[in-house]
CSV table of C-alpha atoms and ligand atoms in Angstrom, one decimal:
chain,number,residue,atom,x,y,z
A,1,LYS,CA,18.4,5.2,5.2
A,2,PHE,CA,15.3,6.6,3.5
A,3,ALA,CA,11.9,6.8,5.4
A,4,PRO,CA,9.1,5.1,3.4
A,5,ARG,CA,7.5,7.9,1.5
A,6,VAL,CA,4.9,7.8,-1.4
A,7,PHE,CA,4.7,10.6,-3.9
A,8,SER,CA,2.3,10.8,-6.8
A,9,GLY,CA,0.8,13.6,-9.0
A,10,ILE,CA,-2.1,14.1,-11.4
A,11,GLN,CA,-2.3,16.9,-14.0
A,12,PRO,CA,-5.1,19.4,-13.5
A,13,SER,CA,-6.0,19.2,-17.1
A,14,GLY,CA,-9.8,18.8,-16.5
A,15,GLY,CA,-12.3,16.0,-16.8
A,16,LEU,CA,-11.7,13.4,-14.1
A,17,THR,CA,-13.1,9.9,-14.9
A,18,LEU,CA,-13.8,6.6,-13.2
A,19,GLY,CA,-10.5,5.6,-14.8
A,20,ASN,CA,-8.6,8.3,-12.8
A,21,TYR,CA,-10.5,7.2,-9.7
A,22,LEU,CA,-9.9,3.5,-9.8
A,23,GLY,CA,-6.5,3.7,-11.5
A,24,ALA,CA,-5.0,6.4,-9.4
A,25,ILE,CA,-7.0,8.3,-6.8
A,26,LYS,CA,-8.5,5.3,-5.0
A,27,ARG,CA,-5.1,3.7,-4.8
A,28,PHE,CA,-3.7,6.9,-3.3
A,29,VAL,CA,-6.4,6.8,-0.7
A,30,ASP,CA,-5.6,3.1,0.1
A,31,MET,CA,-2.0,4.0,0.7
A,32,GLN,CA,-2.7,6.5,3.4
A,33,GLY,CA,-1.9,5.0,6.7
A,34,GLU,CA,0.9,4.0,9.0
A,35,ASP,CA,3.2,2.3,6.4
A,36,TYR,CA,4.1,5.4,4.4
A,37,GLU,CA,4.1,9.2,4.5
A,38,THR,CA,1.9,10.1,1.5
A,39,ILE,CA,2.4,13.2,-0.7
A,40,TYR,CA,-0.1,14.0,-3.5
A,41,CYS,CA,0.3,16.8,-5.9
A,42,MET,CA,-1.6,18.6,-8.6
A,43,VAL,CA,1.1,19.0,-11.2
A,44,ASP,CA,0.0,22.2,-12.9
A,45,MET,CA,3.5,22.8,-14.2
A,46,HIS,CA,3.2,19.6,-16.2
A,47,ALA,CA,-0.2,20.5,-17.4
A,48,ILE,CA,1.1,23.7,-19.1
A,49,THR,CA,3.5,21.7,-21.3
A,50,VAL,CA,0.5,21.8,-23.6
A,51,TRP,CA,-1.8,24.9,-23.8
A,52,GLN,CA,-4.2,25.6,-20.9
A,53,GLU,CA,-6.6,28.4,-20.7
A,54,PRO,CA,-5.7,30.3,-17.5
A,55,GLU,CA,-9.2,30.3,-16.1
A,56,ALA,CA,-9.7,26.6,-16.9
A,57,LEU,CA,-6.4,25.7,-15.3
A,58,ARG,CA,-7.4,27.5,-12.1
A,59,ARG,CA,-10.8,25.8,-12.1
A,60,ASN,CA,-9.3,22.4,-13.0
A,61,THR,CA,-6.7,22.6,-10.2
A,62,ARG,CA,-9.5,23.3,-7.6
A,63,GLU,CA,-11.7,20.5,-9.1
A,64,LEU,CA,-8.8,18.0,-8.9
A,65,CYS,CA,-8.2,19.0,-5.3
A,66,ALA,CA,-12.0,18.6,-4.6
A,67,GLY,CA,-11.8,15.2,-6.3
A,68,PHE,CA,-8.9,14.1,-4.1
A,69,ILE,CA,-10.7,15.2,-0.9
A,70,ALA,CA,-14.1,13.9,-1.9
A,71,SER,CA,-12.5,10.5,-2.7
A,72,GLY,CA,-11.0,10.2,0.8
A,73,ILE,CA,-7.6,11.9,0.7
A,74,ASP,CA,-7.3,13.4,4.1
A,75,PRO,CA,-5.3,16.7,3.9
A,76,GLU,CA,-4.2,16.1,7.5
A,77,ARG,CA,-2.9,12.5,7.0
A,78,SER,CA,-1.5,13.3,3.5
A,79,ILE,CA,0.3,16.3,2.1
A,80,LEU,CA,-2.0,17.7,-0.7
A,81,PHE,CA,-0.8,20.6,-2.7
A,82,ASN,CA,-0.2,22.3,-6.0
A,83,GLN,CA,3.2,21.9,-7.7
A,84,SER,CA,3.7,25.5,-8.7
A,85,GLN,CA,3.3,26.6,-5.1
A,86,VAL,CA,6.5,24.7,-4.1
A,87,PRO,CA,9.3,26.3,-6.2
A,88,GLU,CA,11.8,23.6,-5.1
A,89,HIS,CA,10.2,21.3,-7.8
A,90,ALA,CA,11.3,23.7,-10.6
A,91,GLN,CA,14.7,24.4,-8.9
A,92,LEU,CA,15.6,20.7,-8.6
A,93,GLY,CA,14.1,20.2,-12.1
A,94,TRP,CA,16.7,22.5,-13.6
A,95,ILE,CA,19.5,20.6,-11.9
A,96,PHE,CA,18.1,17.4,-13.3
A,97,ASN,CA,17.9,19.0,-16.8
A,98,CYS,CA,21.7,19.1,-16.4
A,99,VAL,CA,22.0,15.5,-15.2
A,100,ALA,CA,19.7,13.8,-17.7
A,101,ARG,CA,21.2,13.1,-21.2
A,102,MET,CA,19.6,14.1,-24.5
A,103,GLY,CA,19.8,10.5,-25.6
A,104,TRP,CA,17.8,9.3,-22.5
A,105,MET,CA,15.1,11.9,-23.2
A,106,LYS,CA,14.8,11.0,-26.8
A,107,ARG,CA,14.0,7.5,-25.9
A,108,MET,CA,10.8,8.5,-23.9
A,109,THR,CA,7.9,7.0,-25.9
A,110,GLN,CA,5.3,9.2,-24.3
A,111,PHE,CA,6.8,12.3,-25.9
A,112,LYS,CA,6.3,10.8,-29.3
A,113,ASP,CA,2.7,10.0,-28.5
A,114,LYS,CA,1.9,13.3,-27.0
A,115,ALA,CA,3.8,15.5,-29.5
A,116,GLY,CA,2.1,13.7,-32.4
A,117,LYS,CA,3.3,14.2,-36.0
A,118,ASN,CA,4.6,17.7,-35.5
A,119,ALA,CA,7.3,17.2,-32.8
A,120,GLU,CA,9.1,20.4,-33.8
A,121,ALA,CA,6.1,22.4,-32.7
A,122,ALA,CA,5.9,20.8,-29.3
A,123,SER,CA,7.0,22.8,-26.3
A,124,LEU,CA,10.5,22.3,-24.8
A,125,GLY,CA,8.7,21.6,-21.5
A,126,LEU,CA,6.8,18.6,-23.0
A,127,PHE,CA,10.2,17.2,-24.1
A,128,GLY,CA,11.8,17.8,-20.7
A,129,TYR,CA,8.8,16.9,-18.6
A,130,PRO,CA,10.3,13.6,-17.3
A,131,ALA,CA,13.2,15.4,-15.7
A,132,LEU,CA,10.7,17.7,-13.8
A,133,MET,CA,8.8,14.5,-12.8
A,134,ALA,CA,12.1,13.1,-11.4
A,135,ALA,CA,12.4,16.3,-9.4
A,136,ASP,CA,8.8,16.0,-8.1
A,137,ILE,CA,9.6,12.6,-6.7
A,138,LEU,CA,13.2,13.1,-5.5
A,139,VAL,CA,12.7,16.5,-3.9
A,140,TYR,CA,11.0,14.5,-1.2
A,141,HIS,CA,13.3,11.5,-1.3
A,142,ALA,CA,10.2,9.6,-2.1
A,143,THR,CA,10.9,5.8,-2.0
A,144,HIS,CA,7.7,4.6,-3.7
A,145,VAL,CA,5.5,5.9,-6.5
A,146,PRO,CA,2.2,4.3,-7.5
A,147,VAL,CA,2.3,4.3,-11.3
A,148,GLY,CA,0.4,3.0,-14.3
A,149,GLU,CA,1.9,1.1,-17.2
A,150,ASP,CA,2.2,4.4,-19.1
A,151,GLN,CA,4.5,6.0,-16.5
A,152,LYS,CA,6.9,3.1,-15.9
A,153,GLN,CA,9.5,4.4,-18.4
A,154,HIS,CA,9.4,7.8,-16.7
A,155,LEU,CA,10.1,6.2,-13.3
A,156,GLU,CA,13.0,4.3,-14.8
A,157,LEU,CA,14.4,7.7,-15.9
A,158,THR,CA,13.9,9.0,-12.4
A,159,ARG,CA,16.1,6.1,-11.1
A,160,ASP,CA,18.7,6.8,-13.9
A,161,ILE,CA,18.9,10.5,-12.9
A,162,ALA,CA,19.2,9.6,-9.2
A,163,ALA,CA,21.9,7.0,-9.9
A,164,LYS,CA,23.9,9.4,-12.2
A,165,PHE,CA,23.7,12.2,-9.7
A,166,ASN,CA,24.9,10.0,-6.9
A,167,HIS,CA,27.7,8.6,-9.1
A,168,ASP,CA,28.9,11.9,-10.6
A,169,TYR,CA,29.0,13.7,-7.2
A,170,GLU,CA,30.2,10.6,-5.3
A,171,VAL,CA,27.3,10.7,-2.8
A,172,ASP,CA,24.5,8.4,-1.8
A,173,PHE,CA,21.9,11.2,-1.6
A,174,PHE,CA,18.9,10.3,-3.8
A,175,PRO,CA,17.0,7.1,-3.3
A,176,LEU,CA,16.3,4.7,-6.2
A,177,THR,CA,12.5,5.1,-6.1
A,178,GLU,CA,10.5,1.9,-6.5
A,179,PRO,CA,7.3,1.7,-8.6
A,180,VAL,CA,4.2,0.3,-7.1
A,181,ILE,CA,2.5,-1.1,-10.2
A,182,GLU,CA,-1.3,-1.3,-10.4
A,183,GLY,CA,-3.1,-4.6,-11.0
A,184,ALA,CA,-4.9,-5.3,-14.3
A,185,ALA,CA,-8.3,-4.7,-12.7
A,186,THR,CA,-7.5,-1.0,-12.3
A,187,ARG,CA,-7.2,-0.4,-16.1
A,188,VAL,CA,-10.7,1.0,-16.9
A,189,MET,CA,-11.8,0.8,-20.5
A,190,SER,CA,-14.3,2.8,-22.5
A,191,LEU,CA,-18.0,1.8,-21.9
A,192,ARG,CA,-18.5,2.0,-25.7
A,193,ASP,CA,-15.4,0.2,-26.9
A,194,GLY,CA,-13.5,-2.3,-24.7
A,195,SER,CA,-10.3,-1.9,-26.7
A,196,LYS,CA,-9.9,1.8,-25.7
A,197,LYS,CA,-8.9,3.3,-22.4
A,198,MET,CA,-11.7,5.2,-20.6
A,199,SER,CA,-10.6,8.8,-21.2
A,200,LYS,CA,-11.7,12.4,-20.9
A,201,SER,CA,-10.5,12.9,-24.4
A,202,ASP,CA,-13.0,10.4,-25.9
A,203,PRO,CA,-15.5,12.5,-27.9
A,204,SER,CA,-18.5,10.4,-26.6
A,205,ASP,CA,-19.5,11.3,-23.0
A,206,MET,CA,-21.3,7.9,-22.9
A,207,SER,CA,-17.9,6.2,-23.1
A,208,ARG,CA,-17.0,7.3,-19.6
A,209,ILE,CA,-18.2,7.9,-16.1
A,210,ASN,CA,-17.1,11.4,-15.0
A,211,MET,CA,-16.3,11.9,-11.3
A,212,THR,CA,-18.7,14.8,-11.5
A,213,ASP,CA,-21.6,12.7,-12.9
A,214,ASP,CA,-24.7,12.4,-10.7
A,215,ALA,CA,-26.5,9.2,-9.8
A,216,ASP,CA,-28.8,9.3,-12.8
A,217,ALA,CA,-26.0,9.8,-15.3
A,218,ILE,CA,-23.9,7.0,-13.7
A,219,ALA,CA,-26.8,4.5,-13.8
A,220,SER,CA,-27.8,5.4,-17.3
A,221,LYS,CA,-24.3,5.1,-18.7
A,222,ILE,CA,-23.9,1.7,-17.2
A,223,ARG,CA,-27.3,0.5,-18.5
A,224,LYS,CA,-26.3,1.6,-22.0
A,225,ALA,CA,-22.7,0.3,-21.8
A,226,ARG,CA,-21.9,-2.0,-24.7
A,227,THR,CA,-21.9,-5.7,-23.9
A,228,ASP,CA,-22.3,-9.1,-25.7
A,229,PRO,CA,-25.2,-11.5,-25.6
A,230,GLU,CA,-23.5,-14.2,-23.5
A,231,ALA,CA,-24.1,-14.8,-19.8
A,232,LEU,CA,-21.2,-14.2,-17.4
A,233,PRO,CA,-18.7,-17.0,-17.1
A,234,SER,CA,-17.9,-18.5,-13.7
A,235,GLU,CA,-14.1,-17.8,-14.0
A,236,ALA,CA,-11.9,-14.9,-15.2
A,237,ALA,CA,-10.5,-17.0,-18.1
A,238,GLY,CA,-14.0,-17.0,-19.6
A,239,LEU,CA,-13.7,-13.3,-20.2
A,240,SER,CA,-10.5,-13.3,-22.2
A,241,ASP,CA,-12.1,-12.7,-25.6
A,242,ARG,CA,-14.9,-10.5,-24.3
A,243,PRO,CA,-13.3,-7.0,-23.7
A,244,GLU,CA,-16.6,-5.2,-22.9
A,245,ALA,CA,-17.8,-7.9,-20.5
A,246,ARG,CA,-14.4,-8.1,-18.9
A,247,ASN,CA,-14.3,-4.3,-18.4
A,248,LEU,CA,-17.6,-4.2,-16.6
A,249,VAL,CA,-16.6,-7.1,-14.3
A,250,ASN,CA,-13.3,-5.4,-13.7
A,251,ILE,CA,-15.1,-2.2,-12.7
A,252,TYR,CA,-17.4,-4.1,-10.4
A,253,ALA,CA,-14.4,-5.9,-8.7
A,254,ALA,CA,-12.4,-2.6,-8.3
A,255,LEU,CA,-15.4,-0.8,-6.8
A,256,ALA,CA,-16.2,-3.7,-4.5
A,257,ASP,CA,-12.5,-4.1,-3.5
A,258,THR,CA,-12.6,-7.7,-4.6
A,259,SER,CA,-11.1,-9.8,-7.4
A,260,VAL,CA,-12.6,-10.7,-10.8
A,261,ASP,CA,-13.0,-14.3,-9.7
A,262,GLY,CA,-14.6,-13.1,-6.5
A,263,VAL,CA,-17.2,-11.3,-8.6
A,264,LEU,CA,-17.8,-14.2,-10.9
A,265,SER,CA,-18.2,-16.7,-8.1
A,266,GLU,CA,-21.3,-14.7,-7.2
A,267,MET,CA,-22.4,-13.5,-10.7
A,268,GLY,CA,-21.3,-16.3,-12.9
A,269,GLY,CA,-24.2,-17.6,-15.1
A,270,LYS,CA,-26.2,-14.3,-14.8
A,271,GLN,CA,-27.2,-12.3,-17.9
A,272,PHE,CA,-26.2,-8.7,-18.3
A,273,SER,CA,-29.8,-7.7,-17.8
A,274,GLU,CA,-29.2,-8.8,-14.2
A,275,PHE,CA,-25.6,-7.8,-13.8
A,276,LYS,CA,-25.8,-4.3,-15.1
A,277,PRO,CA,-28.4,-3.1,-12.5
A,278,ALA,CA,-26.2,-4.6,-9.8
A,279,LEU,CA,-23.2,-2.8,-11.2
A,280,ALA,CA,-25.2,0.5,-11.6
A,281,GLU,CA,-26.3,0.3,-8.0
A,282,LEU,CA,-22.7,-0.3,-6.8
A,283,ALA,CA,-21.3,2.5,-8.9
A,284,VAL,CA,-23.9,4.9,-7.7
A,285,GLU,CA,-23.3,3.9,-4.1
A,286,LYS,CA,-19.5,4.5,-4.4
A,287,MET,CA,-19.3,7.4,-6.9
A,288,ALA,CA,-22.4,9.5,-6.3
A,289,PRO,CA,-21.3,10.7,-2.8
A,290,ILE,CA,-18.0,11.7,-4.4
A,291,SER,CA,-19.6,13.8,-7.1
A,292,THR,CA,-21.9,15.4,-4.5
A,293,GLU,CA,-19.0,16.3,-2.2
A,294,MET,CA,-17.0,17.6,-5.2
A,295,ALA,CA,-19.9,19.9,-6.1
A,296,ARG,CA,-20.1,21.1,-2.5
A,297,LEU,CA,-16.4,21.9,-2.4
A,298,MET,CA,-16.4,23.6,-5.7
A,299,GLN,CA,-18.8,26.1,-4.1
A,300,GLU,CA,-16.1,26.8,-1.5
A,301,PRO,CA,-13.0,27.8,-3.5
A,302,ALA,CA,-11.6,29.6,-0.5
A,303,GLU,CA,-11.7,26.4,1.5
A,304,ILE,CA,-9.9,24.5,-1.3
A,305,ASP,CA,-7.3,27.3,-1.6
A,306,ALA,CA,-6.6,27.2,2.1
A,307,ILE,CA,-6.1,23.5,2.0
A,308,LEU,CA,-3.7,23.8,-0.9
A,309,ALA,CA,-1.8,26.6,0.8
A,310,ARG,CA,-1.4,24.6,4.0
A,311,GLY,CA,-0.3,21.6,2.0
A,312,ALA,CA,2.3,23.6,0.1
A,313,GLU,CA,3.7,24.9,3.4
A,314,ARG,CA,4.1,21.3,4.7
A,315,ALA,CA,5.6,20.1,1.4
A,316,ARG,CA,8.2,23.0,1.5
A,317,GLU,CA,9.3,21.9,5.0
A,318,LEU,CA,10.4,18.6,3.4
A,319,ALA,CA,11.6,19.9,0.1
A,320,GLU,CA,13.7,22.9,1.3
A,321,PRO,CA,16.4,21.1,3.2
A,322,ILE,CA,16.8,18.5,0.4
A,323,LEU,CA,17.2,21.2,-2.2
A,324,LYS,CA,19.6,23.1,0.0
A,325,ARG,CA,21.8,20.0,0.4
A,326,THR,CA,21.6,19.3,-3.3
A,327,TYR,CA,22.9,22.8,-4.0
A,328,GLU,CA,25.8,22.2,-1.6
A,329,ILE,CA,26.7,18.9,-3.3
A,330,VAL,CA,26.6,20.6,-6.7
A,331,GLY,CA,28.8,23.5,-5.4
A,332,MET,CA,26.2,26.2,-5.5
B,401,ADP,P1,-1.7,12.3,-17.2
B,401,ADP,O1,-1.5,12.9,-18.5
B,401,ADP,O2,-1.4,13.0,-15.9
B,401,ADP,O3,-1.2,10.8,-17.1
B,401,ADP,P2,-4.4,11.1,-17.1
B,401,ADP,O4,-5.7,11.8,-16.9
B,401,ADP,O5,-4.2,10.3,-18.4
B,401,ADP,O6,-3.3,12.2,-17.1
B,401,ADP,O7,-4.1,10.1,-15.9
B,401,ADP,C1,-4.0,10.5,-14.6
B,401,ADP,C2,-3.9,9.3,-13.8
B,401,ADP,O8,-5.0,8.4,-13.9
B,401,ADP,C3,-2.7,8.4,-14.2
B,401,ADP,O9,-2.1,7.8,-13.0
B,401,ADP,C4,-3.3,7.3,-15.1
B,401,ADP,O10,-2.6,6.1,-15.1
B,401,ADP,C5,-4.7,7.2,-14.4
B,401,ADP,N1,-5.7,6.8,-15.4
B,401,ADP,C6,-6.2,7.6,-16.4
B,401,ADP,N2,-7.1,6.9,-17.1
B,401,ADP,C7,-7.2,5.7,-16.6
B,401,ADP,C8,-8.0,4.5,-17.0
B,401,ADP,N3,-8.8,4.5,-18.0
B,401,ADP,N4,-7.8,3.4,-16.2
B,401,ADP,C9,-6.9,3.4,-15.2
B,401,ADP,N5,-6.1,4.4,-14.8
B,401,ADP,C10,-6.3,5.6,-15.5
B,402,NA,NA1,-1.6,9.1,-18.3
């Protein structure tokens, strides 16, 4: 009944890292092809659930778009656009605010994390964000969403909203969207502390590789990454108590499109003094062309804006009839 369609979004809140690339953008690139229609969105309406400087938001939206394109998202094969340019997201989001229950929303663990100690001072948008995320997905009848661990609960809420809508209005209108869960190898940890996720919010720039880093910065951060004095084991099991070592091998495997055991069958027995230069070379080979292309695109904001405008037009062609039918079902 529903054509295979992938939707995913990333917030243009600035500072893309190797974690965003391996955990999200590279997977989006790999999903482009004959199996699915792919729809990728810069979710600026989610970004403003916490304060964003207007000029920074505009710049970060273009930078994220440049990051997608430089990484291999083809704006012809995929639909690439900015959420606020397709008003159907907000329109369906309101309807879903009226479908979702307060009790469901209160169980969302990410709100507690993001709102911190002073939840009373958080925006209403931050609390309601998962209902808008359901609309982002369902306004396209998307059947599959690539998600990280941290978004699994939100996707379950999306399914709950779809099921309740279908039940209340006695229709079979919204699909129950399936998660496409990432493998463990795509969880990238800090280069300084293997127990923390690589993140733009880490105060140390040495803890992460930014998608805008040039070849020298990439190589030097890998050379200086924390490791332990042991040689590499010959199997993945030998990395279980060695988070920093495991992280570097994971990064190698993800960049090389192979498994951890695949890397270790080649690198097992080597010291980090040998492994790190190999990893640095691979990371530079894969990531430096992306940062170079991002820098070029950022000099051409009109080119980026034209791509986003065209993407929004294509997205609206899909979203408009689905919203129109939703209104009819609801009686509006
Ligand atoms: P958001 O608030 O939109 O989740 P993030 O920057 O945290 O913003 O994440 C954007 C995407 O990148 C998400 O799909 C997330 O799972 C992925 N991601 C971010 N950091 C990492 C990481 N260190 N390892 C793997 N994936 C990551
Ligand atoms: Na996240």
